[in-house]
Short mmCIF file of C-alpha atoms in Angstrom, two decimals:
data_model
loop_
_atom_site.label_atom_id
_atom_site.label_comp_id
_atom_site.label_asym_id
_atom_site.label_seq_id
_atom_site.Cartn_x
_atom_site.Cartn_y
_atom_site.Cartn_z
CA UNK A 1 0.00 0.00 0.00
CA UNK A 2 2.85 2.35 0.88
CA UNK A 3 4.43 1.55 -2.47
CA UNK A 4 1.32 2.77 -4.38
CA UNK A 5 1.10 5.92 -2.31
CA UNK A 6 4.74 6.71 -3.07
CA UNK A 7 4.17 6.23 -6.80
CA UNK A 8 1.10 8.47 -6.64
CA UNK A 9 3.01 11.26 -4.89
CA UNK A 10 5.79 10.94 -7.45
CA UNK A 11 3.39 11.26 -10.41
CA UNK A 12 1.66 14.25 -8.77
CA UNK A 13 5.01 15.96 -8.17
CA UNK A 14 6.23 15.30 -11.74
CA UNK A 15 2.96 16.66 -13.16
CA UNK A 16 3.31 19.94 -11.31
CA UNK A 17 6.99 20.19 -12.30
CA UNK A 18 6.06 19.78 -15.97
CA UNK A 19 3.29 22.38 -15.67
CA UNK A 20 5.71 24.77 -13.98
CA UNK A 21 8.22 24.31 -16.79
CA UNK A 22 5.54 24.94 -19.41
CA UNK A 23 4.39 28.01 -17.54
CA UNK A 24 7.93 29.34 -17.26
CA UNK A 25 8.56 28.69 -20.96
CA UNK A 26 5.41 30.63 -21.81
CA UNK A 27 6.51 33.52 -19.63
CA UNK A 28 10.02 33.59 -21.06
CA UNK A 29 9.00 33.17 -24.68
CA UNK A 30 8.68 36.29 -26.76
CA UNK A 31 5.11 37.22 -27.70
CA UNK A 32 4.29 36.75 -31.35
CA UNK A 33 3.48 39.94 -33.17
CA UNK A 34 0.15 38.88 -34.62
CA UNK A 35 -1.87 42.00 -33.84
CA UNK A 36 -2.61 44.67 -36.40
CA UNK A 37 -0.95 47.87 -35.09
CA UNK A 38 -3.71 49.93 -36.73
CA UNK A 39 -6.43 48.33 -34.60
CA UNK A 40 -6.66 49.68 -31.09
CA UNK A 41 -8.11 47.87 -28.11
CA UNK A 42 -10.89 50.41 -27.75
CA UNK A 43 -12.04 49.75 -31.34
CA UNK A 44 -12.36 46.04 -30.61
CA UNK A 45 -14.36 46.83 -27.50
CA UNK A 46 -16.50 49.18 -29.63
CA UNK A 47 -17.50 46.32 -31.91
CA UNK A 48 -18.35 44.06 -28.95
CA UNK A 49 -20.57 46.63 -27.26
CA UNK A 50 -22.22 47.93 -30.45
CA UNK A 51 -25.55 46.17 -29.92
CA UNK A 52 -25.74 47.03 -26.22
CA UNK A 53 -24.74 50.65 -26.69
CA UNK A 54 -27.53 51.42 -29.16
CA UNK A 55 -30.32 49.59 -27.33
CA UNK A 56 -32.77 52.07 -25.77
CA UNK A 57 -33.30 51.83 -22.01
CA UNK A 58 -36.72 53.51 -21.73
CA UNK A 59 -39.88 54.06 -23.75
CA UNK A 60 -38.94 57.64 -24.64
CA UNK A 61 -35.82 56.49 -26.51
CA UNK A 62 -37.54 53.41 -27.97
CA UNK A 63 -38.68 54.49 -31.44
CA UNK A 64 -41.69 53.00 -33.21
CA UNK A 65 -44.42 50.53 -32.12
CA UNK A 66 -46.50 53.43 -30.78
CA UNK A 67 -49.68 51.50 -29.90
CA UNK A 68 -47.70 48.75 -28.20
CA UNK A 69 -45.75 51.26 -26.10
CA UNK A 70 -48.90 53.00 -24.90
CA UNK A 71 -50.47 49.69 -23.90
CA UNK A 72 -47.33 48.57 -22.07
CA UNK A 73 -47.01 51.88 -20.19
CA UNK A 74 -50.50 51.42 -18.75
CA UNK A 75 -49.88 47.76 -17.94
CA UNK A 76 -46.57 48.47 -16.22
CA UNK A 77 -48.02 51.31 -14.18
CA UNK A 78 -50.91 49.11 -13.06
CA UNK A 79 -48.51 46.33 -12.03
CA UNK A 80 -46.45 48.79 -9.99
CA UNK A 81 -49.53 50.09 -8.16
CA UNK A 82 -50.68 46.55 -7.38
CA UNK A 83 -47.20 45.63 -6.20
CA UNK A 84 -47.30 42.44 -8.23
CA UNK A 85 -45.20 41.06 -11.11
CA UNK A 86 -46.23 41.83 -14.66
CA UNK A 87 -48.37 39.33 -16.56
CA UNK A 88 -46.54 37.00 -18.92
CA UNK A 89 -46.03 38.55 -22.37
CA UNK A 90 -45.57 37.11 -25.83
CA UNK A 91 -44.08 39.21 -28.66
CA UNK A 92 -44.14 37.92 -32.21
CA UNK A 93 -43.23 39.28 -35.61
CA UNK A 94 -40.42 39.22 -38.18
CA UNK A 95 -36.83 39.23 -36.89
CA UNK A 96 -35.05 42.50 -36.16
CA UNK A 97 -38.05 44.55 -35.04
CA UNK A 98 -36.95 44.94 -31.41
CA UNK A 99 -38.52 42.09 -29.39
CA UNK A 100 -35.43 41.60 -27.23
CA UNK A 101 -34.95 45.36 -26.92
CA UNK A 102 -38.48 46.03 -25.68
CA UNK A 103 -38.11 43.23 -23.12
CA UNK A 104 -35.04 45.03 -21.77
CA UNK A 105 -36.98 48.30 -21.66
CA UNK A 106 -39.77 46.62 -19.66
CA UNK A 107 -37.24 45.26 -17.15
CA UNK A 108 -35.65 48.69 -16.83
CA UNK A 109 -39.01 50.40 -16.30
CA UNK A 110 -40.05 47.82 -13.69
CA UNK A 111 -36.70 48.13 -11.93
CA UNK A 112 -35.97 44.38 -12.04
CA UNK A 113 -33.30 42.13 -13.50
CA UNK A 114 -33.82 40.25 -16.76
CA UNK A 115 -32.48 36.78 -17.59
CA UNK A 116 -32.08 36.27 -21.35
CA UNK A 117 -31.89 32.85 -22.96
CA UNK A 118 -33.13 31.08 -26.09
CA UNK A 119 -35.25 27.98 -26.54
CA UNK A 120 -32.56 25.90 -28.35
CA UNK A 121 -30.27 26.38 -25.31
CA UNK A 122 -32.84 24.68 -23.03
CA UNK A 123 -32.30 21.15 -24.31
CA UNK A 124 -32.52 19.25 -21.01
CA UNK A 125 -35.11 19.56 -18.22
CA UNK A 126 -32.44 20.59 -15.72
CA UNK A 127 -31.60 23.62 -17.90
CA UNK A 128 -35.02 25.23 -17.52
CA UNK A 129 -35.41 24.00 -13.91
CA UNK A 130 -32.07 25.54 -12.94
CA UNK A 131 -33.05 28.92 -14.39
CA UNK A 132 -36.49 28.90 -12.75
CA UNK A 133 -35.07 27.92 -9.35
CA UNK A 134 -32.50 30.72 -9.49
CA UNK A 135 -35.02 33.48 -10.28
CA UNK A 136 -35.78 36.11 -7.67
CA UNK A 137 -39.19 37.63 -6.99
CA UNK A 138 -40.37 39.95 -9.76
CA UNK A 139 -37.52 39.11 -12.17
CA UNK A 140 -38.11 38.71 -15.88
CA UNK A 141 -37.19 35.59 -17.83
CA UNK A 142 -36.87 36.27 -21.57
CA UNK A 143 -36.91 33.25 -23.90
CA UNK A 144 -36.13 33.99 -27.54
CA UNK A 145 -37.49 31.76 -30.32
CA UNK A 146 -39.83 30.23 -27.76
CA UNK A 147 -41.64 28.23 -30.44
CA UNK A 148 -38.57 25.96 -30.57
CA UNK A 149 -38.93 24.76 -26.95
CA UNK A 150 -38.94 20.99 -26.67
CA UNK A 151 -42.02 19.31 -25.24
CA UNK A 152 -40.51 18.47 -21.85
CA UNK A 153 -39.28 22.03 -21.20
CA UNK A 154 -42.65 23.38 -22.30
CA UNK A 155 -44.56 21.18 -19.86
CA UNK A 156 -42.24 22.24 -17.03
CA UNK A 157 -43.21 25.85 -17.78
CA UNK A 158 -46.97 25.23 -17.45
CA UNK A 159 -47.20 25.08 -13.61
CA UNK A 160 -44.38 27.62 -13.30
CA UNK A 161 -46.34 30.19 -15.33
CA UNK A 162 -49.74 29.50 -13.73
CA UNK A 163 -49.03 28.59 -10.10
CA UNK A 164 -45.35 29.55 -9.74
CA UNK A 165 -44.45 25.99 -8.79
CA UNK A 166 -42.33 23.19 -10.20
CA UNK A 167 -43.62 19.62 -10.31
CA UNK A 168 -40.70 17.30 -9.57
CA UNK A 169 -40.57 13.51 -9.22
CA UNK A 170 -38.33 11.68 -6.74
CA UNK A 171 -37.64 7.98 -6.41
CA UNK A 172 -38.38 5.19 -8.87
CA UNK A 173 -41.24 2.81 -9.67
CA UNK A 174 -43.27 2.11 -6.49
CA UNK A 175 -41.35 4.60 -4.35
CA UNK A 176 -41.82 7.47 -6.81
CA UNK A 177 -43.30 10.63 -5.32
CA UNK A 178 -44.37 13.91 -6.88
CA UNK A 179 -43.28 17.09 -5.16
CA UNK A 180 -44.62 20.55 -5.86
CA UNK A 181 -41.81 23.05 -5.19
CA UNK A 182 -42.77 26.75 -4.97
CA UNK A 183 -40.69 29.28 -6.87
CA UNK A 184 -40.67 33.11 -6.67
CA UNK A 185 -43.24 34.94 -8.77
CA UNK A 186 -41.71 36.04 -12.06
CA UNK A 187 -42.66 37.33 -15.50
CA UNK A 188 -41.99 35.28 -18.61
CA UNK A 189 -41.51 37.20 -21.86
CA UNK A 190 -41.46 35.03 -24.94
CA UNK A 191 -40.38 36.13 -28.41
CA UNK A 192 -41.00 34.27 -31.63
CA UNK A 193 -40.98 34.81 -35.36
CA UNK A 194 -43.56 32.02 -35.79
CA UNK A 195 -46.45 32.44 -33.40
CA UNK A 196 -48.42 29.77 -35.27
CA UNK A 197 -45.93 27.09 -34.22
CA UNK A 198 -46.61 27.63 -30.50
CA UNK A 199 -48.83 25.03 -28.94
CA UNK A 200 -52.23 26.27 -27.75
CA UNK A 201 -51.61 25.40 -24.05
CA UNK A 202 -48.44 27.51 -24.00
CA UNK A 203 -49.90 30.41 -25.98
CA UNK A 204 -52.99 30.57 -23.77
CA UNK A 205 -50.88 31.00 -20.64
CA UNK A 206 -49.60 34.40 -21.76
CA UNK A 207 -51.62 37.28 -20.35
CA UNK A 208 -50.72 39.62 -23.23
CA UNK A 209 -49.86 38.80 -26.83
CA UNK A 210 -48.59 41.55 -29.14
CA UNK A 211 -47.36 41.65 -32.72
CA UNK A 212 -44.51 43.97 -33.66
CA UNK A 213 -45.04 45.74 -36.99
CA UNK A 214 -42.59 46.82 -39.69
CA UNK A 215 -41.32 50.38 -39.28
CA UNK A 216 -42.16 53.30 -41.55
CA UNK A 217 -39.44 55.27 -43.34
CA UNK A 218 -39.92 58.19 -40.94
CA UNK A 219 -39.51 55.93 -37.89
CA UNK A 220 -36.43 54.28 -39.34
CA UNK A 221 -34.91 57.67 -40.13
CA UNK A 222 -35.23 58.51 -36.42
CA UNK A 223 -33.59 55.18 -35.55
CA UNK A 224 -30.70 55.91 -37.93
CA UNK A 225 -30.27 59.45 -36.56
CA UNK A 226 -30.26 58.19 -32.97
CA UNK A 227 -27.74 55.44 -33.71
CA UNK A 228 -25.50 57.87 -35.58
CA UNK A 229 -25.53 60.23 -32.61
CA UNK A 230 -24.57 57.44 -30.18
CA UNK A 231 -21.76 56.22 -32.46
CA UNK A 232 -20.63 59.80 -33.20
CA UNK A 233 -21.30 59.45 -36.93
CA UNK A 234 -22.05 62.66 -38.81
CA UNK A 235 -25.20 62.33 -40.90
CA UNK A 236 -27.72 64.68 -42.49
CA UNK A 237 -31.50 64.32 -42.37
CA UNK A 238 -31.59 63.37 -46.06
CA UNK A 239 -28.83 60.80 -45.53
CA UNK A 240 -30.79 59.20 -42.68
CA UNK A 241 -33.91 58.95 -44.87
CA UNK A 242 -31.89 57.44 -47.74
CA UNK A 243 -30.65 54.66 -45.43
CA UNK A 244 -34.13 54.23 -43.93
CA UNK A 245 -35.72 53.70 -47.35
CA UNK A 246 -33.40 50.74 -48.00
CA UNK A 247 -33.69 49.13 -44.55
CA UNK A 248 -36.69 46.88 -45.32
CA UNK A 249 -38.72 48.37 -42.46
CA UNK A 250 -36.37 46.75 -39.92
CA UNK A 251 -34.32 48.64 -37.28
CA UNK A 252 -31.67 45.90 -37.09
CA UNK A 253 -30.96 46.28 -40.79
CA UNK A 254 -30.92 50.07 -40.49
CA UNK A 255 -28.34 49.92 -37.69
CA UNK A 256 -26.22 47.53 -39.72
CA UNK A 257 -26.37 49.68 -42.86
CA UNK A 258 -25.34 52.87 -41.08
CA UNK A 259 -22.09 51.20 -39.99
CA UNK A 260 -21.36 50.07 -43.54
CA UNK A 261 -22.21 53.46 -45.04
CA UNK A 262 -20.09 55.14 -42.37
CA UNK A 263 -17.12 53.05 -43.55
CA UNK A 264 -17.55 54.37 -47.10
CA UNK A 265 -18.04 57.93 -45.85
CA UNK A 266 -14.78 57.82 -43.89
CA UNK A 267 -12.67 56.19 -46.63
CA UNK A 268 -14.09 57.59 -49.88
CA UNK A 269 -15.79 60.84 -48.85
CA UNK A 270 -15.40 63.60 -46.25
CA UNK A 271 -16.84 61.56 -43.37
CA UNK A 272 -20.32 63.08 -43.55
CA UNK A 273 -23.24 60.89 -44.68
CA UNK A 274 -25.59 62.86 -46.92
CA UNK A 275 -28.12 61.54 -49.42
CA UNK A 276 -25.55 61.16 -52.23
CA UNK A 277 -23.04 59.34 -50.04
CA UNK A 278 -25.72 57.02 -48.65
CA UNK A 279 -27.15 56.13 -52.07
CA UNK A 280 -23.77 55.59 -53.73
CA UNK A 281 -22.52 53.47 -50.84
CA UNK A 282 -25.63 51.28 -50.79
CA UNK A 283 -25.47 50.89 -54.57
CA UNK A 284 -21.94 49.51 -54.17
CA UNK A 285 -23.28 47.12 -51.52
CA UNK A 286 -25.92 46.05 -54.10
CA UNK A 287 -28.87 47.11 -51.95
CA UNK A 288 -31.46 48.72 -54.19
CA UNK A 289 -33.93 51.51 -53.52
CA UNK A 290 -36.48 49.13 -51.96
CA UNK A 291 -33.90 47.40 -49.75
CA UNK A 292 -33.68 44.26 -51.86
CA UNK A 293 -30.26 42.61 -51.82
CA UNK A 294 -28.64 40.16 -54.24
CA UNK A 295 -30.47 37.13 -52.81
CA UNK A 296 -33.89 38.81 -53.02
CA UNK A 297 -33.41 39.80 -56.64
CA UNK A 298 -32.01 36.35 -57.47
CA UNK A 299 -35.15 34.78 -56.00
CA UNK A 300 -37.48 36.96 -58.08
CA UNK A 301 -35.41 36.50 -61.25
CA UNK A 302 -35.30 32.73 -60.72
CA UNK A 303 -39.09 32.48 -60.54
CA UNK A 304 -39.46 34.70 -63.63
CA UNK A 305 -36.73 33.17 -65.79
CA UNK A 306 -37.01 29.49 -64.88
CA UNK A 307 -40.65 29.11 -63.92
CA UNK A 308 -42.44 31.76 -65.98
CA UNK A 309 -43.22 33.89 -62.94
CA UNK A 310 -44.61 30.99 -60.88
CA UNK A 311 -46.24 29.45 -59.07
CA UNK A 312 -43.36 27.33 -57.77
CA UNK A 313 -42.78 25.54 -54.46
CA UNK A 314 -40.48 26.96 -51.80
CA UNK A 315 -38.43 23.74 -51.70
CA UNK A 316 -37.70 24.12 -55.40
CA UNK A 317 -36.70 27.76 -54.93
CA UNK A 318 -34.40 26.88 -52.04
CA UNK A 319 -32.72 24.07 -53.99
CA UNK A 320 -32.22 26.25 -57.08
CA UNK A 321 -30.68 29.07 -55.00
CA UNK A 322 -28.63 26.66 -52.83
CA UNK A 323 -30.29 28.17 -49.78
CA UNK A 324 -32.02 26.62 -46.79
CA UNK A 325 -35.82 26.57 -46.87
CA UNK A 326 -35.96 28.37 -43.51
CA UNK A 327 -33.73 31.13 -44.89
CA UNK A 328 -36.19 31.67 -47.73
CA UNK A 329 -39.22 31.62 -45.43
CA UNK A 330 -37.79 33.61 -42.51
CA UNK A 331 -35.40 36.07 -44.17
CA UNK A 332 -36.40 36.68 -47.79
CA UNK A 333 -40.14 36.10 -48.03
CA UNK A 334 -41.57 38.30 -45.24
CA UNK A 335 -40.38 41.56 -46.75
CA UNK A 336 -41.02 40.52 -50.37
CA UNK A 337 -44.60 39.67 -49.40
CA UNK A 338 -45.01 42.85 -47.38
CA UNK A 339 -43.64 44.97 -50.23
CA UNK A 340 -45.99 43.27 -52.69
CA UNK A 341 -43.26 41.80 -54.91
CA UNK A 342 -44.15 38.17 -54.15
CA UNK A 343 -47.42 36.30 -53.72
CA UNK A 344 -48.22 33.08 -51.90
CA UNK A 345 -50.76 30.85 -53.62
CA UNK A 346 -51.97 27.30 -52.84
CA UNK A 347 -49.71 26.08 -55.66
CA UNK A 348 -46.60 27.97 -54.61
CA UNK A 349 -44.82 31.34 -54.84
CA UNK A 350 -45.55 33.78 -57.64
CA UNK A 351 -43.99 37.09 -58.68
CA UNK A 352 -46.54 39.93 -58.65
CA UNK A 353 -46.84 42.60 -61.38
CA UNK A 354 -45.20 45.02 -58.91
CA UNK A 355 -42.24 42.64 -58.71
CA UNK A 356 -41.90 42.67 -62.50
CA UNK A 357 -41.98 46.46 -62.57
CA UNK A 358 -39.37 46.73 -59.83
CA UNK A 359 -36.99 44.57 -61.88
CA UNK A 360 -37.70 46.62 -65.01
CA UNK A 361 -39.57 43.77 -66.71
CA UNK A 362 -43.00 43.56 -68.32
CA UNK A 363 -45.51 41.32 -66.60
CA UNK A 364 -47.24 38.64 -68.72
CA UNK A 365 -50.54 39.81 -70.16
CA UNK A 366 -52.56 37.07 -68.45
CA UNK A 367 -51.13 38.12 -65.08
CA UNK A 368 -51.97 41.77 -65.73
CA UNK A 369 -55.60 40.87 -66.47
CA UNK A 370 -55.97 39.32 -63.01
CA UNK A 371 -55.23 42.63 -61.23
#
């Protein structure tokens, strides 16, 4: 026995000696010059904090969704006067319209912490149980893409949302017992791009359900102006409207485009974004006057050139473009449908006369007669 203990001590000592040697070698070795001297640490930190820095913290700085904001202000004020947590909320709508942002605003206005996670991250029951057990009274749990919750995690949420309890089973077979564990009262905010894929039991447990709408050009121009001010980018009113017109009614796209246009303004122009600079920069990026990018135009041209304007199935379109079906349905289609360039029919997708005109093409005579 003493022999094995001696060998164990020897191995442990050798291991730490080797680690010490490696550590000393790392300290003595010269650092490799792999950093770009033109990139400063603060610029890297700027990129990391970009999303957080431009997110509004209150309703006054949150632009757009006017009816939703007014409803939420009343609901939040009522919850404060009652001294109780807010009802569970569900936000749905296309991506990039500010579902996560408005959840943060609600938490800020209620003066509580917010826990942010996504449904795909809650694979095992212990994941959702661990989060629920760690919540404090009044806190907000935000679950993004909540329609992708697996069945087990969803059923764990049912008693948690209704009775603020967790149903847990201990033991096996004949000795199995069900325990109902109380948890602090909290508010669940769910966000989804596909409200129709939520099960009815889950959807019915939300006290408020709201849809976020696409933004107008005027609202997006305010978003662009606000973001430019935060990032210290010089922009004119006409330049902000030019970017807004090509942002597909989506604040996330508008915020992304202003960074790209700012790059062009700094390198190729005098650093100020006016209407000419914005339009020329976005033309180079191949984003047209309606916000359609290369993929959008390729989709419309494919249906026109290969399938006589449609109708054609979405699986066929995805295969021909070498894109995923979900990319077509979640990224490309919503705006093309909203802009009136694409139509959904029982037999498939079809390019509208407006889509033909946007591409500079003449719509077939039989299609014109239908409208």
